[in-house]
Short mmCIF file of C-alpha atoms in Angstrom, two decimals:
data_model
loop_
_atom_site.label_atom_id
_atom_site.label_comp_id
_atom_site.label_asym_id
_atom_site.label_seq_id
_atom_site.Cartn_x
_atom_site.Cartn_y
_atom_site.Cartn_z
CA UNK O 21 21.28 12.67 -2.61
CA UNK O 22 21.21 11.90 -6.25
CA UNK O 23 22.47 8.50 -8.01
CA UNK O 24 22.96 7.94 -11.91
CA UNK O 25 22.51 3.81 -13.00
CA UNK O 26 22.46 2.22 -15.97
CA UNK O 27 22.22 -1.15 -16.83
CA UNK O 28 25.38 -3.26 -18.03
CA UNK O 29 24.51 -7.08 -18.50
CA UNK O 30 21.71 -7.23 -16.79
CA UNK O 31 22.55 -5.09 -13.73
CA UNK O 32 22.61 -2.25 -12.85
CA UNK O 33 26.11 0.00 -12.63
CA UNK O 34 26.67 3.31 -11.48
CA UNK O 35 27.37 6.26 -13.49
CA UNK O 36 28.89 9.55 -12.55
CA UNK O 37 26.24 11.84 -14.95
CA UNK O 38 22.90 11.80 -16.09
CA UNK O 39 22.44 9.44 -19.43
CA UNK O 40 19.65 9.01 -21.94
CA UNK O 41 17.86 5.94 -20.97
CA UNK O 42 19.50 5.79 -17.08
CA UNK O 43 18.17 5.88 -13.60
CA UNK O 44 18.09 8.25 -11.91
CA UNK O 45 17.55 7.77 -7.80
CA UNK O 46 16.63 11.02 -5.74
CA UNK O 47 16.88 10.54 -1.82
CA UNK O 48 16.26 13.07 0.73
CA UNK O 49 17.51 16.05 -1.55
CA UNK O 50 18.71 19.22 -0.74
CA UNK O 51 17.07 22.56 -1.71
CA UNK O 52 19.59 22.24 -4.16
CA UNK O 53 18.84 19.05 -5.54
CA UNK O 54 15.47 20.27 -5.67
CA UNK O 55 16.18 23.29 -8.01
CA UNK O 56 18.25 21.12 -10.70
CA UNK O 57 15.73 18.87 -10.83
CA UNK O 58 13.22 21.41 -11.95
CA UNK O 59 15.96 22.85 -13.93
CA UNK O 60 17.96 20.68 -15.32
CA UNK O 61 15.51 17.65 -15.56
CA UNK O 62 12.76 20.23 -16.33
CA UNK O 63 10.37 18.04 -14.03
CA UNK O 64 7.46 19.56 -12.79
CA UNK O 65 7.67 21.20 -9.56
CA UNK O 66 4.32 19.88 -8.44
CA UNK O 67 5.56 15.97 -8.92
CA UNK O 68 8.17 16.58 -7.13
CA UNK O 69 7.21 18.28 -4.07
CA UNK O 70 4.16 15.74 -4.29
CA UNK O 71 7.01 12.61 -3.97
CA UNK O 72 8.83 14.19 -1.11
CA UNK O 73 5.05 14.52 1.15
CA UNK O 74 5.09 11.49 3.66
CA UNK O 75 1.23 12.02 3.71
CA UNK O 76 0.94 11.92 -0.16
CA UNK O 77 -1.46 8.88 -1.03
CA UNK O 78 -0.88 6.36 -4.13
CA UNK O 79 -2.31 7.88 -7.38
CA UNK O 80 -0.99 8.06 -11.22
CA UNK O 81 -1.06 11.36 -12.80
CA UNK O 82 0.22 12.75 -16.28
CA UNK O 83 1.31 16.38 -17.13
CA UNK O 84 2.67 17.10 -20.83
CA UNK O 85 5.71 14.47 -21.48
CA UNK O 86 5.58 13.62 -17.85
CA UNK O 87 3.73 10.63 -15.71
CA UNK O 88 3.75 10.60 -11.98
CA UNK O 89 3.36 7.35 -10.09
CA UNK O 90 3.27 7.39 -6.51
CA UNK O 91 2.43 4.11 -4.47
CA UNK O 92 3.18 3.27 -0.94
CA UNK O 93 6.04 0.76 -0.35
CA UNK O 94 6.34 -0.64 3.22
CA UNK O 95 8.97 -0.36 5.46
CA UNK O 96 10.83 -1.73 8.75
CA UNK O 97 12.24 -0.29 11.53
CA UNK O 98 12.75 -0.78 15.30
CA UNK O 99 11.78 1.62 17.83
CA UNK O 100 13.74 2.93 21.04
CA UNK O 101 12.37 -0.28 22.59
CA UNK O 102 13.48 -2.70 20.49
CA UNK O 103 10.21 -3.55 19.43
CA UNK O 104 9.85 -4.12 15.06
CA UNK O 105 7.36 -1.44 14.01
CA UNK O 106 5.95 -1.62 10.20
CA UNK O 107 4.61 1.34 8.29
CA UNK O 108 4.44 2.56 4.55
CA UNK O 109 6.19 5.50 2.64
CA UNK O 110 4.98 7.13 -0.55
CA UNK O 111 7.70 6.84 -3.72
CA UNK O 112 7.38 8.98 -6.30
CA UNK O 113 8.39 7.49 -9.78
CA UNK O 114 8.69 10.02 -12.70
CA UNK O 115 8.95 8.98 -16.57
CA UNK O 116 10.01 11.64 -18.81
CA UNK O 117 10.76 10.79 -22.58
CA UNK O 118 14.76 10.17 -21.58
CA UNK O 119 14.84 8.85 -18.36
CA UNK O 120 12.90 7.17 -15.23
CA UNK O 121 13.35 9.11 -11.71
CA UNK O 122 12.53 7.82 -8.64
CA UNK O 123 11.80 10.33 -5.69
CA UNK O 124 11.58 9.66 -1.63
CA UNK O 125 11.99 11.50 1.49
CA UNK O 126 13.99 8.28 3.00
CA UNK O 127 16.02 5.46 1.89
CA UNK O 128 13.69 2.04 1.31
CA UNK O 129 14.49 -1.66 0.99
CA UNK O 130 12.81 -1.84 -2.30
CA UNK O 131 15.80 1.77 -3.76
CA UNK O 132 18.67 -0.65 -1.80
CA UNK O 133 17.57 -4.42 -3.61
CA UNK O 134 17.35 -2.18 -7.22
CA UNK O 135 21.01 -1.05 -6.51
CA UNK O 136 22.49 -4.37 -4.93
CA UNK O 137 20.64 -6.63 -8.18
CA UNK O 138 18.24 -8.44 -5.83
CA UNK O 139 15.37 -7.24 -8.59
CA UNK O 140 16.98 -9.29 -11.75
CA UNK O 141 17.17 -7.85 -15.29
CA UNK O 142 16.22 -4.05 -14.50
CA UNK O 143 17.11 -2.01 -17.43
CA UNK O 144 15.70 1.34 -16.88
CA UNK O 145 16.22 2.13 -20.84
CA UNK O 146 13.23 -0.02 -20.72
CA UNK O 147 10.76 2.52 -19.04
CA UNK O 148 7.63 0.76 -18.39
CA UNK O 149 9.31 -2.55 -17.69
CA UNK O 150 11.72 -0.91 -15.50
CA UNK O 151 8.48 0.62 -13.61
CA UNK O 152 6.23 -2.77 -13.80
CA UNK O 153 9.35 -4.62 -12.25
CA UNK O 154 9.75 -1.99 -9.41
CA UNK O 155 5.65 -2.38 -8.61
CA UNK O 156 6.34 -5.95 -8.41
CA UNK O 157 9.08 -6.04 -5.94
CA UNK O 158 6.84 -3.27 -3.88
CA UNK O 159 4.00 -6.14 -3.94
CA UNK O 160 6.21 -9.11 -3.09
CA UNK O 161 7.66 -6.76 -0.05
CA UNK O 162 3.88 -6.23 1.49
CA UNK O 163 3.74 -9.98 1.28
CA UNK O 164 7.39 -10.48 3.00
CA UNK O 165 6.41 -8.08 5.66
CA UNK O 166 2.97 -9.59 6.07
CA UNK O 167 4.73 -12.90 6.74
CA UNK O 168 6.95 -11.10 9.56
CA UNK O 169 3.81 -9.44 11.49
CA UNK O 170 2.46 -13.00 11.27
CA UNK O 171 5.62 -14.57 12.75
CA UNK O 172 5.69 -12.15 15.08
CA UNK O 173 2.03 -12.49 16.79
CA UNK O 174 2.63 -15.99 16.33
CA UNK O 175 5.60 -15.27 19.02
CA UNK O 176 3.52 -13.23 21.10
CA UNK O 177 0.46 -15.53 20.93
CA UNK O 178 3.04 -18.51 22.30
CA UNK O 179 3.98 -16.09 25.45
CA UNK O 180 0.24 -15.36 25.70
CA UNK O 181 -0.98 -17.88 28.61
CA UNK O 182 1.28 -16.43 31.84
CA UNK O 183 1.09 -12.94 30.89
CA UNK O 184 -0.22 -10.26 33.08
CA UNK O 185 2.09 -7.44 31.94
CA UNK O 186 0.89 -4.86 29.27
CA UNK O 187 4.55 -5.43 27.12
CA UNK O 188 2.69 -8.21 25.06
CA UNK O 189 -0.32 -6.21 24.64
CA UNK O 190 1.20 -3.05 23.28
CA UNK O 191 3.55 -4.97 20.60
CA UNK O 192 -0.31 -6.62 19.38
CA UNK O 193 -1.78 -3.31 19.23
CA UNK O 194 0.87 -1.94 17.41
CA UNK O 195 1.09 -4.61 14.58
CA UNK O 196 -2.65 -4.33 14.04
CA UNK O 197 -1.44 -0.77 13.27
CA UNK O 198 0.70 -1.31 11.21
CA UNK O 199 -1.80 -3.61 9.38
CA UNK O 200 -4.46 -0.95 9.22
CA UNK O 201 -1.71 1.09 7.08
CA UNK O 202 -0.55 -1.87 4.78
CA UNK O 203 -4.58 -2.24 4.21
CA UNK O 204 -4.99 0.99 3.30
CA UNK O 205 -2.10 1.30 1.04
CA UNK O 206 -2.57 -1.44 -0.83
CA UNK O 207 -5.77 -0.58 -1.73
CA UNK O 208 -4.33 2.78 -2.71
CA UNK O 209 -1.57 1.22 -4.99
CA UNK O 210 -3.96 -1.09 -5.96
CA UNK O 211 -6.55 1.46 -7.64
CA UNK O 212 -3.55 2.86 -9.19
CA UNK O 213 -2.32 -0.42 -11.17
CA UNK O 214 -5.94 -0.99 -11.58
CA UNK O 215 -5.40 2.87 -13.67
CA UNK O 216 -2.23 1.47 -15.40
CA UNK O 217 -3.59 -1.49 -16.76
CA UNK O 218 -6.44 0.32 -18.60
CA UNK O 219 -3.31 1.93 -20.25
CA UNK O 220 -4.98 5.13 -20.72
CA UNK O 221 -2.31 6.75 -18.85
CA UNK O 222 0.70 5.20 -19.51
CA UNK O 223 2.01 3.24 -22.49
CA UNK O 224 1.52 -0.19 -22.68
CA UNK O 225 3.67 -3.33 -24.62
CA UNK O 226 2.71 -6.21 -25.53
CA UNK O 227 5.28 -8.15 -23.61
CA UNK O 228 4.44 -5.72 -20.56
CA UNK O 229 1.08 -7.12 -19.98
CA UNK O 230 1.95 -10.36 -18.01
CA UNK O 231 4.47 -8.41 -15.41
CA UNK O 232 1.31 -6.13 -14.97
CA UNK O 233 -1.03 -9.12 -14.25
CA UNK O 234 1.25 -10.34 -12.14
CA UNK O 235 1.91 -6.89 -10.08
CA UNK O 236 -2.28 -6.65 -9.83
CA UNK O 237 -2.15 -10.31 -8.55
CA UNK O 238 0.27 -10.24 -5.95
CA UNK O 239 -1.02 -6.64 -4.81
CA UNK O 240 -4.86 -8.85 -4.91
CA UNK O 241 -3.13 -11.56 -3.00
CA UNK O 242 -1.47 -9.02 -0.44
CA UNK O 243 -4.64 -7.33 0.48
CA UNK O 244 -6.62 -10.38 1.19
CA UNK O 245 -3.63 -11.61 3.41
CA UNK O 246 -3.83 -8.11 5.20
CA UNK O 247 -7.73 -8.72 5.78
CA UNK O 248 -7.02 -12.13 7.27
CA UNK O 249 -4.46 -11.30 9.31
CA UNK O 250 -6.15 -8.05 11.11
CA UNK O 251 -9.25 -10.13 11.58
CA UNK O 252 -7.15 -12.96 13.38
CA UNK O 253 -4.95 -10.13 15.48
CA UNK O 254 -8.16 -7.93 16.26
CA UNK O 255 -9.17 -11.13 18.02
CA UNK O 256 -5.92 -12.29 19.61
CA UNK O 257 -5.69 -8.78 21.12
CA UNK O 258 -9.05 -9.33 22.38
CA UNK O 259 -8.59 -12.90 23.97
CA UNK O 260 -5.23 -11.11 25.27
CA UNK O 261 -6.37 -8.96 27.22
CA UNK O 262 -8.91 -11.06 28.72
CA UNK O 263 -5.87 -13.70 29.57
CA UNK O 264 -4.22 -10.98 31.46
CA UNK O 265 -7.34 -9.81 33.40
CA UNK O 266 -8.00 -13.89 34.31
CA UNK O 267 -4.34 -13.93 35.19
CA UNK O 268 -4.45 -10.72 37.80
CA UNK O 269 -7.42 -12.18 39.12
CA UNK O 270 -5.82 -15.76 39.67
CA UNK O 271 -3.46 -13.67 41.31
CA UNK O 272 -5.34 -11.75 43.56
CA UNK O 273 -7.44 -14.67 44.76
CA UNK O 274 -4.07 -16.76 45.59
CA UNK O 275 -2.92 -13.40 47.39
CA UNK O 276 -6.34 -12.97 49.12
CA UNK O 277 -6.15 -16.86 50.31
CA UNK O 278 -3.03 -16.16 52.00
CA UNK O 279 -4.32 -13.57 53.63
CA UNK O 280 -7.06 -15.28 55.25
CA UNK O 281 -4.70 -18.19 56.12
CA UNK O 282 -2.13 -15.70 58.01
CA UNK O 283 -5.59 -13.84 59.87
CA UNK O 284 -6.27 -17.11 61.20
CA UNK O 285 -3.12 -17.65 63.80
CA UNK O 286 -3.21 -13.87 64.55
CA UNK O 287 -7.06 -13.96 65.56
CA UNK O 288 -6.13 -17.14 68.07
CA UNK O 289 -2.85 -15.98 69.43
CA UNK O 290 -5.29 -12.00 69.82
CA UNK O 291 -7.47 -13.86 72.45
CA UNK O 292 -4.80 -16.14 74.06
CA UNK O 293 -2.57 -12.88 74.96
CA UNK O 294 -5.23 -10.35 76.03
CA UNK O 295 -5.86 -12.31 79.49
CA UNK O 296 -9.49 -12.60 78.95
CA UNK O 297 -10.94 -14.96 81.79
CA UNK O 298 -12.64 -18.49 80.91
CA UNK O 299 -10.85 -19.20 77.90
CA UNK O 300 -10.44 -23.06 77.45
CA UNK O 301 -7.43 -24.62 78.34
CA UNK O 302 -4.84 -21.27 78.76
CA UNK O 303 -2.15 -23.08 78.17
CA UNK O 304 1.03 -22.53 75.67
CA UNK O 305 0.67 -25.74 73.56
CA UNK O 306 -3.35 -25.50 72.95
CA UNK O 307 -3.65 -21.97 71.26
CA UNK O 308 -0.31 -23.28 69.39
CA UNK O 309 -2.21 -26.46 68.25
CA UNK O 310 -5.59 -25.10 67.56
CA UNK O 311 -4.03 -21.97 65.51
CA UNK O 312 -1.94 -24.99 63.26
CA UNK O 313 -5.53 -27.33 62.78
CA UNK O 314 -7.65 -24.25 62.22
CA UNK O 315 -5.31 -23.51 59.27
CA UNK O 316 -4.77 -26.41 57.84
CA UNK O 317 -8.64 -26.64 57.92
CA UNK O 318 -9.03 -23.91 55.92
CA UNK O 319 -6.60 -24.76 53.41
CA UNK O 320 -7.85 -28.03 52.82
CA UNK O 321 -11.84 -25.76 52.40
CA UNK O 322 -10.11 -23.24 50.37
CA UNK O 323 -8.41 -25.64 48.27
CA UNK O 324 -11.67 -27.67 47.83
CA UNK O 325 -13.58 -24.62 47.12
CA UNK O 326 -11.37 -23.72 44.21
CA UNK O 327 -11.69 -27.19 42.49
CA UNK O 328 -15.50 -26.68 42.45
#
């Protein structure tokens, strides 16, 4: 799927064809959309088969006329279990002299805020501030989404203490995951602002320089929360499973204490009923009354036994 915008007081507006100075949003595209890319766009087949590989990593590269920036922006989705998984996916954003194109295998949050306005004063006529602006918002989402894997082991952390099923344990495991990936591509898009800034590849303005600061900053600021946060879940995950071990055990010594308790009765009531000779006092009410104070005897040892 291909979409033409251009900006019209401030936002941005759809077109029906291609204009000097507009957008240009490539989604998913057909073999089709492929060739009149190439052809029409005269982009180079390379860049774009390099923006639609899911295992592509962040890098900046220039051919001719052309610049290439891919960086990993993150995304959300929930799984057949209802469970919020978090991953990255590479977007490929092409400058040419007329336009700026931006190429991914599947939709993102950061392509749907550009089209609703959520990203303010985007004016792709503008190339490099139209790119700086889209780096931003892809910096400010790893920080949104870092906030939501926090939130969410906060959750889990709260339903920690009477947990013995493996539920808990599998959503940790999988948002330390999903923090190993934000980790590594921020460092990725990191190393290639790090290239933008020298401005050896792209053009640089004047007035440019401060949205660049501020895209290294927040992608500096993202990766140390990333750090933090897989050093404080790598540990949760470890304390977790140890509460679910103590837990089973807990429950396995209550279940083996009933088990002794019920043996008792059975073991009294075994020698009353097999008509063994000399037993003391063969009567109905003793064995009764012995099996009740031999049990409550051993729950009150049991029970004392436990406290120490």
């Amino acid at each position: 799927m291909i979409n033409y915008y251009n900006s019209e007081s401030g936002r941005l507006c759809p077109v029906n064809d291609p204009e000097i100075g507009c957008w240009i949003s490539v989604i998913d595209p057909t073999p089709q959309e492929i060739k009149m890319l190439i052809d029409d766009f005269r982009l180079d087949s390379g860049f774009v088969k390099s923006s639609l590989d899911e295992e592509e990593s962040s890098r900046i590269e220039r051919e001719d006329d052309q610049t290439l920036i891919i960086v990993d922006a993150p995304v959300s989705s929930t799984d057949s279990d209802d469970t919020q998984i978090f991953y990255t996916m590479p977007i490929g954003i092409i400058i040419t002299e007329k336009n700026v194109i931006t190429i991914s295998l599947h939709g993102s949050q950061l392509i749907d805020e550009a089209v609703r306005g959520t990203i303010r004063n985007l004016r792709p006529a503008f190339k490099t501030r139209f790119v700086l602006q889209l780096l931003l918002r892809i910096a400010a989402l790893f920080l949104y989404y870092l906030k939501q894997i926090d939130k969410l082991s906060s959750v889990a952390e709260q339903q920690l203490h009477n947990a013995m099923k493996n539920e808990l344990l599998m959503q940790l495991l999988a948002l330390e995951k999903s923090l190993v990936y934000f980790s590594t591509s921020l460092k990725a898009n990191e190393a290639t602002i790090e290239k933008i800034y020298r401005g050896r590849v792209m053009k640089l303005y004047d007035e440019d320089q401060d949205l660049l600061e501020d895209v290294l900053i927040e992608m500096k600021q993202a990766i140390e929360m990333a750090s933090i946060y897989t050093g404080i879940l790598s540990s949760m995950t470890e304390g977790f499973s140890s509460v679910i071990s103590n837990n089973l055990n807990i429950v396995m010594w209550r279940l083996t204490t009933v088990t002794i308790i019920m043996q008792i009765p059975n073991i009294i009531f075994a020698f009353y009923g097999i008509n063994t000779v000399d037993l003391p006092l063969p009567y109905t009410w003793f064995p009764i009354l012995l099996a009740i104070v031999s049990t409550i005897a051993a729950v009150i040892i049991l029970w004392k036994w436990k406290k120490s």
